[in-house]
């Protein structure tokens, strides 16, 4: 018996074994608690406490966020679909138009374009769209504990903002995402680019 999991009163700290770890079993519009928060203390002689399961809902939403040191340029959502190379290429073209409208003169000055190494980002049609848009590709570094990607602060903060909120549909999720992004100060985005 591992005594590291017990306190002096004989109570055991363990993950709730009644919960499923599969994301497909969880409601993507409601994240009530973290895995750490779902752990409970119980006496070794007592059964594991039962927890309510969250029922399935409409589905997940993939959000693409494009920003620079001045703030958000473009936010798009995609419901119940996979981002393909051709979708990514079209998205890059839409981004170019958004930059033209929101950041006058930036295209002439040059745009450094950074994205992760997702397969849809590396196919020829997507790379061609980046080059045709006049963007210079800033390669994604290999994993390193010394190099934090620029989304290091943005997405964990966004997830924290959404945690515990219940949404009826994908449009409510997107409204909350956009509200969070718009509420961030210019300094929030600027510090993402300062080393």
PDB file of C-alpha atoms in Angstrom:
ATOM      1  CA  UNK A   1       0.000   0.000   0.000  1.00  0.00           C
ATOM      2  CA  UNK A   2       1.314   3.424  -0.950  1.00  0.00           C
ATOM      3  CA  UNK A   3       1.108   5.630   2.145  1.00  0.00           C
ATOM      4  CA  UNK A   4       1.834   8.774   0.099  1.00  0.00           C
ATOM      5  CA  UNK A   5      -1.868   8.905  -0.821  1.00  0.00           C
ATOM      6  CA  UNK A   6      -3.145   8.852   2.783  1.00  0.00           C
ATOM      7  CA  UNK A   7      -3.293  11.412   5.560  1.00  0.00           C
ATOM      8  CA  UNK A   8      -3.178  10.706   9.327  1.00  0.00           C
ATOM      9  CA  UNK A   9      -6.934  10.046   9.512  1.00  0.00           C
ATOM     10  CA  UNK A  10      -6.803   7.287   6.872  1.00  0.00           C
ATOM     11  CA  UNK A  11      -8.331   9.469   4.150  1.00  0.00           C
ATOM     12  CA  UNK A  12      -7.088   8.805   0.649  1.00  0.00           C
ATOM     13  CA  UNK A  13      -6.603  11.438  -2.043  1.00  0.00           C
ATOM     14  CA  UNK A  14      -7.398  10.072  -5.462  1.00  0.00           C
ATOM     15  CA  UNK A  15      -8.825  11.050  -8.789  1.00  0.00           C
ATOM     16  CA  UNK A  16     -12.530  10.404  -9.142  1.00  0.00           C
ATOM     17  CA  UNK A  17     -12.582   7.084 -10.999  1.00  0.00           C
ATOM     18  CA  UNK A  18     -16.225   7.534 -12.037  1.00  0.00           C
ATOM     19  CA  UNK A  19     -15.260  10.285 -14.463  1.00  0.00           C
ATOM     20  CA  UNK A  20     -14.306   9.541 -18.033  1.00  0.00           C
ATOM     21  CA  UNK A  21     -11.055  10.976 -19.328  1.00  0.00           C
ATOM     22  CA  UNK A  22     -12.296  10.946 -22.904  1.00  0.00           C
ATOM     23  CA  UNK A  23     -12.961  14.436 -24.242  1.00  0.00           C
ATOM     24  CA  UNK A  24     -15.701  13.028 -26.466  1.00  0.00           C
ATOM     25  CA  UNK A  25     -17.743  12.180 -23.350  1.00  0.00           C
ATOM     26  CA  UNK A  26     -17.640  15.761 -22.089  1.00  0.00           C
ATOM     27  CA  UNK A  27     -19.802  18.710 -23.060  1.00  0.00           C
ATOM     28  CA  UNK A  28     -17.514  21.002 -25.049  1.00  0.00           C
ATOM     29  CA  UNK A  29     -19.599  24.009 -24.037  1.00  0.00           C
ATOM     30  CA  UNK A  30     -19.115  23.462 -20.310  1.00  0.00           C
ATOM     31  CA  UNK A  31     -15.848  22.906 -18.472  1.00  0.00           C
ATOM     32  CA  UNK A  32     -16.853  22.817 -14.784  1.00  0.00           C
ATOM     33  CA  UNK A  33     -13.473  22.138 -13.246  1.00  0.00           C
ATOM     34  CA  UNK A  34      -9.921  21.123 -13.943  1.00  0.00           C
ATOM     35  CA  UNK A  35      -8.748  17.541 -13.431  1.00  0.00           C
ATOM     36  CA  UNK A  36      -6.876  18.709 -10.330  1.00  0.00           C
ATOM     37  CA  UNK A  37     -10.053  20.288  -8.934  1.00  0.00           C
ATOM     38  CA  UNK A  38     -12.015  17.076  -9.503  1.00  0.00           C
ATOM     39  CA  UNK A  39      -9.780  15.082  -7.161  1.00  0.00           C
ATOM     40  CA  UNK A  40     -11.379  14.424  -3.762  1.00  0.00           C
ATOM     41  CA  UNK A  41     -10.368  13.172  -0.307  1.00  0.00           C
ATOM     42  CA  UNK A  42     -12.088  10.017   0.911  1.00  0.00           C
ATOM     43  CA  UNK A  43     -11.588   7.410   3.600  1.00  0.00           C
ATOM     44  CA  UNK A  44     -10.023   4.225   2.277  1.00  0.00           C
ATOM     45  CA  UNK A  45     -12.931   2.158   3.587  1.00  0.00           C
ATOM     46  CA  UNK A  46     -15.590   4.248   1.800  1.00  0.00           C
ATOM     47  CA  UNK A  47     -16.609   3.970  -1.863  1.00  0.00           C
ATOM     48  CA  UNK A  48     -15.501   6.629  -4.311  1.00  0.00           C
ATOM     49  CA  UNK A  49     -18.032   9.482  -4.325  1.00  0.00           C
ATOM     50  CA  UNK A  50     -20.147   9.629  -7.468  1.00  0.00           C
ATOM     51  CA  UNK A  51     -20.156  12.761  -9.569  1.00  0.00           C
ATOM     52  CA  UNK A  52     -22.679  13.916 -12.116  1.00  0.00           C
ATOM     53  CA  UNK A  53     -21.623  13.441 -15.694  1.00  0.00           C
ATOM     54  CA  UNK A  54     -22.033  16.283 -18.107  1.00  0.00           C
ATOM     55  CA  UNK A  55     -24.201  15.351 -21.073  1.00  0.00           C
ATOM     56  CA  UNK A  56     -23.081  15.739 -24.668  1.00  0.00           C
ATOM     57  CA  UNK A  57     -24.012  18.833 -26.611  1.00  0.00           C
ATOM     58  CA  UNK A  58     -23.833  20.255 -30.104  1.00  0.00           C
ATOM     59  CA  UNK A  59     -20.077  19.941 -30.588  1.00  0.00           C
ATOM     60  CA  UNK A  60     -16.780  21.735 -30.441  1.00  0.00           C
ATOM     61  CA  UNK A  61     -15.703  24.964 -32.055  1.00  0.00           C
ATOM     62  CA  UNK A  62     -12.209  25.571 -33.417  1.00  0.00           C
ATOM     63  CA  UNK A  63     -11.165  29.191 -33.096  1.00  0.00           C
ATOM     64  CA  UNK A  64      -8.383  30.742 -35.145  1.00  0.00           C
ATOM     65  CA  UNK A  65      -6.990  33.954 -33.671  1.00  0.00           C
ATOM     66  CA  UNK A  66      -4.638  36.252 -35.568  1.00  0.00           C
ATOM     67  CA  UNK A  67      -2.965  39.081 -33.681  1.00  0.00           C
ATOM     68  CA  UNK A  68       0.028  41.371 -33.684  1.00  0.00           C
ATOM     69  CA  UNK A  69       1.636  43.660 -31.112  1.00  0.00           C
ATOM     70  CA  UNK A  70      -1.275  46.126 -31.489  1.00  0.00           C
ATOM     71  CA  UNK A  71      -4.046  43.595 -30.796  1.00  0.00           C
ATOM     72  CA  UNK A  72      -6.493  41.290 -32.539  1.00  0.00           C
ATOM     73  CA  UNK A  73      -6.605  41.404 -36.330  1.00  0.00           C
ATOM     74  CA  UNK A  74      -9.008  38.569 -37.111  1.00  0.00           C
ATOM     75  CA  UNK A  75     -10.951  35.841 -35.266  1.00  0.00           C
ATOM     76  CA  UNK A  76     -12.670  33.002 -37.112  1.00  0.00           C
ATOM     77  CA  UNK A  77     -14.518  29.932 -35.948  1.00  0.00           C
ATOM     78  CA  UNK A  78     -15.043  26.586 -37.614  1.00  0.00           C
ATOM     79  CA  UNK A  79     -17.705  24.202 -36.349  1.00  0.00           C
ATOM     80  CA  UNK A  80     -17.630  20.421 -36.733  1.00  0.00           C
ATOM     81  CA  UNK A  81     -14.998  20.404 -39.458  1.00  0.00           C
ATOM     82  CA  UNK A  82     -11.303  19.906 -39.989  1.00  0.00           C
ATOM     83  CA  UNK A  83      -8.976  22.635 -41.130  1.00  0.00           C
ATOM     84  CA  UNK A  84      -7.486  21.541 -44.443  1.00  0.00           C
ATOM     85  CA  UNK A  85      -4.678  23.084 -46.451  1.00  0.00           C
ATOM     86  CA  UNK A  86      -7.136  24.759 -48.842  1.00  0.00           C
ATOM     87  CA  UNK A  87      -9.204  26.127 -45.928  1.00  0.00           C
ATOM     88  CA  UNK A  88      -5.998  27.441 -44.362  1.00  0.00           C
ATOM     89  CA  UNK A  89      -4.987  29.064 -47.673  1.00  0.00           C
ATOM     90  CA  UNK A  90      -8.361  30.831 -47.935  1.00  0.00           C
ATOM     91  CA  UNK A  91      -8.023  31.937 -44.318  1.00  0.00           C
ATOM     92  CA  UNK A  92      -4.595  33.450 -45.043  1.00  0.00           C
ATOM     93  CA  UNK A  93      -6.104  35.413 -47.934  1.00  0.00           C
ATOM     94  CA  UNK A  94      -8.854  36.705 -45.616  1.00  0.00           C
ATOM     95  CA  UNK A  95      -6.172  37.636 -43.091  1.00  0.00           C
ATOM     96  CA  UNK A  96      -4.347  39.681 -45.720  1.00  0.00           C
ATOM     97  CA  UNK A  97      -7.545  41.636 -46.382  1.00  0.00           C
ATOM     98  CA  UNK A  98      -8.093  42.148 -42.627  1.00  0.00           C
ATOM     99  CA  UNK A  99      -4.537  43.490 -42.262  1.00  0.00           C
ATOM    100  CA  UNK A 100      -5.130  45.818 -45.209  1.00  0.00           C
ATOM    101  CA  UNK A 101      -8.239  47.215 -43.467  1.00  0.00           C
ATOM    102  CA  UNK A 102      -7.071  47.293 -39.837  1.00  0.00           C
ATOM    103  CA  UNK A 103      -3.326  47.934 -40.096  1.00  0.00           C
ATOM    104  CA  UNK A 104      -2.847  50.393 -42.939  1.00  0.00           C
ATOM    105  CA  UNK A 105       0.732  50.359 -44.230  1.00  0.00           C
ATOM    106  CA  UNK A 106       1.709  47.103 -42.490  1.00  0.00           C
ATOM    107  CA  UNK A 107       1.671  45.065 -45.712  1.00  0.00           C
ATOM    108  CA  UNK A 108       4.158  47.453 -47.339  1.00  0.00           C
ATOM    109  CA  UNK A 109       6.362  47.334 -44.240  1.00  0.00           C
ATOM    110  CA  UNK A 110       6.312  43.518 -44.296  1.00  0.00           C
ATOM    111  CA  UNK A 111       4.520  40.916 -42.248  1.00  0.00           C
ATOM    112  CA  UNK A 112       6.295  38.184 -40.318  1.00  0.00           C
ATOM    113  CA  UNK A 113       3.872  35.258 -40.234  1.00  0.00           C
ATOM    114  CA  UNK A 114       4.177  32.668 -37.466  1.00  0.00           C
ATOM    115  CA  UNK A 115       2.073  29.544 -37.026  1.00  0.00           C
ATOM    116  CA  UNK A 116       2.540  26.140 -35.467  1.00  0.00           C
ATOM    117  CA  UNK A 117       3.534  22.991 -37.345  1.00  0.00           C
ATOM    118  CA  UNK A 118       0.019  21.613 -37.895  1.00  0.00           C
ATOM    119  CA  UNK A 119      -0.184  19.504 -41.071  1.00  0.00           C
ATOM    120  CA  UNK A 120      -2.665  21.909 -42.702  1.00  0.00           C
ATOM    121  CA  UNK A 121      -0.119  24.716 -42.274  1.00  0.00           C
ATOM    122  CA  UNK A 122       2.657  22.824 -44.048  1.00  0.00           C
ATOM    123  CA  UNK A 123       0.952  21.726 -47.274  1.00  0.00           C
ATOM    124  CA  UNK A 124       1.947  23.390 -50.547  1.00  0.00           C
ATOM    125  CA  UNK A 125      -1.347  25.251 -51.062  1.00  0.00           C
ATOM    126  CA  UNK A 126      -1.053  26.949 -47.637  1.00  0.00           C
ATOM    127  CA  UNK A 127       2.636  27.835 -48.073  1.00  0.00           C
ATOM    128  CA  UNK A 128       1.852  29.254 -51.517  1.00  0.00           C
ATOM    129  CA  UNK A 129      -0.952  31.415 -50.077  1.00  0.00           C
ATOM    130  CA  UNK A 130       1.443  32.791 -47.449  1.00  0.00           C
ATOM    131  CA  UNK A 131       4.020  33.660 -50.100  1.00  0.00           C
ATOM    132  CA  UNK A 132       1.399  35.148 -52.460  1.00  0.00           C
ATOM    133  CA  UNK A 133       0.142  37.321 -49.604  1.00  0.00           C
ATOM    134  CA  UNK A 134       3.639  38.745 -49.253  1.00  0.00           C
ATOM    135  CA  UNK A 135       4.144  37.368 -45.756  1.00  0.00           C
ATOM    136  CA  UNK A 136       7.566  36.220 -44.595  1.00  0.00           C
ATOM    137  CA  UNK A 137       7.289  32.886 -42.782  1.00  0.00           C
ATOM    138  CA  UNK A 138       8.792  32.839 -39.314  1.00  0.00           C
ATOM    139  CA  UNK A 139       9.471  29.151 -38.682  1.00  0.00           C
ATOM    140  CA  UNK A 140       8.012  27.561 -35.579  1.00  0.00           C
ATOM    141  CA  UNK A 141      10.904  26.503 -33.304  1.00  0.00           C
ATOM    142  CA  UNK A 142      11.233  22.920 -32.145  1.00  0.00           C
ATOM    143  CA  UNK A 143       9.997  22.288 -28.623  1.00  0.00           C
ATOM    144  CA  UNK A 144      12.228  23.892 -26.058  1.00  0.00           C
ATOM    145  CA  UNK A 145      11.554  24.822 -22.434  1.00  0.00           C
ATOM    146  CA  UNK A 146      13.541  28.024 -23.097  1.00  0.00           C
ATOM    147  CA  UNK A 147      11.361  29.187 -26.018  1.00  0.00           C
ATOM    148  CA  UNK A 148       7.738  30.041 -25.279  1.00  0.00           C
ATOM    149  CA  UNK A 149       5.465  30.475 -28.284  1.00  0.00           C
ATOM    150  CA  UNK A 150       3.684  33.808 -28.485  1.00  0.00           C
ATOM    151  CA  UNK A 151       0.365  32.154 -27.556  1.00  0.00           C
ATOM    152  CA  UNK A 152       1.775  31.072 -24.174  1.00  0.00           C
ATOM    153  CA  UNK A 153      -0.313  33.628 -22.256  1.00  0.00           C
ATOM    154  CA  UNK A 154      -3.274  34.079 -24.591  1.00  0.00           C
ATOM    155  CA  UNK A 155      -4.824  30.622 -24.755  1.00  0.00           C
ATOM    156  CA  UNK A 156      -4.417  29.596 -21.097  1.00  0.00           C
ATOM    157  CA  UNK A 157      -6.032  32.903 -20.090  1.00  0.00           C
ATOM    158  CA  UNK A 158      -8.830  32.371 -22.605  1.00  0.00           C
ATOM    159  CA  UNK A 159      -9.471  28.852 -21.288  1.00  0.00           C
ATOM    160  CA  UNK A 160      -9.594  30.204 -17.737  1.00  0.00           C
ATOM    161  CA  UNK A 161     -12.091  32.852 -18.856  1.00  0.00           C
ATOM    162  CA  UNK A 162     -14.357  30.164 -20.383  1.00  0.00           C
ATOM    163  CA  UNK A 163     -14.016  27.613 -17.568  1.00  0.00           C
ATOM    164  CA  UNK A 164     -17.164  27.071 -15.544  1.00  0.00           C
ATOM    165  CA  UNK A 165     -19.442  28.925 -17.964  1.00  0.00           C
ATOM    166  CA  UNK A 166     -22.320  27.114 -19.635  1.00  0.00           C
ATOM    167  CA  UNK A 167     -23.128  27.968 -23.235  1.00  0.00           C
ATOM    168  CA  UNK A 168     -26.269  27.010 -25.104  1.00  0.00           C
ATOM    169  CA  UNK A 169     -24.637  26.927 -28.534  1.00  0.00           C
ATOM    170  CA  UNK A 170     -21.495  27.727 -30.494  1.00  0.00           C
ATOM    171  CA  UNK A 171     -22.519  31.342 -31.124  1.00  0.00           C
ATOM    172  CA  UNK A 172     -22.512  31.977 -27.350  1.00  0.00           C
ATOM    173  CA  UNK A 173     -19.032  30.442 -27.088  1.00  0.00           C
ATOM    174  CA  UNK A 174     -17.760  32.678 -29.884  1.00  0.00           C
ATOM    175  CA  UNK A 175     -19.368  35.774 -28.358  1.00  0.00           C
ATOM    176  CA  UNK A 176     -17.585  35.052 -25.068  1.00  0.00           C
ATOM    177  CA  UNK A 177     -14.274  34.438 -26.861  1.00  0.00           C
ATOM    178  CA  UNK A 178     -14.550  37.699 -28.793  1.00  0.00           C
ATOM    179  CA  UNK A 179     -15.520  39.627 -25.650  1.00  0.00           C
ATOM    180  CA  UNK A 180     -12.448  38.260 -23.847  1.00  0.00           C
ATOM    181  CA  UNK A 181     -10.107  39.101 -26.731  1.00  0.00           C
ATOM    182  CA  UNK A 182     -11.515  42.618 -27.124  1.00  0.00           C
ATOM    183  CA  UNK A 183     -11.153  43.263 -23.386  1.00  0.00           C
ATOM    184  CA  UNK A 184      -7.389  42.717 -23.412  1.00  0.00           C
ATOM    185  CA  UNK A 185      -5.244  45.833 -23.345  1.00  0.00           C
ATOM    186  CA  UNK A 186      -2.770  46.713 -26.083  1.00  0.00           C
ATOM    187  CA  UNK A 187       0.019  46.036 -23.571  1.00  0.00           C
ATOM    188  CA  UNK A 188      -1.190  42.429 -23.247  1.00  0.00           C
ATOM    189  CA  UNK A 189      -0.462  41.788 -26.941  1.00  0.00           C
ATOM    190  CA  UNK A 190       2.685  43.906 -27.038  1.00  0.00           C
ATOM    191  CA  UNK A 191       4.348  41.891 -24.266  1.00  0.00           C
ATOM    192  CA  UNK A 192       3.750  38.700 -26.286  1.00  0.00           C
ATOM    193  CA  UNK A 193       6.335  39.982 -28.770  1.00  0.00           C
ATOM    194  CA  UNK A 194       8.912  41.403 -26.357  1.00  0.00           C
ATOM    195  CA  UNK A 195      11.766  39.127 -25.394  1.00  0.00           C
TER     196      UNK A 195
END
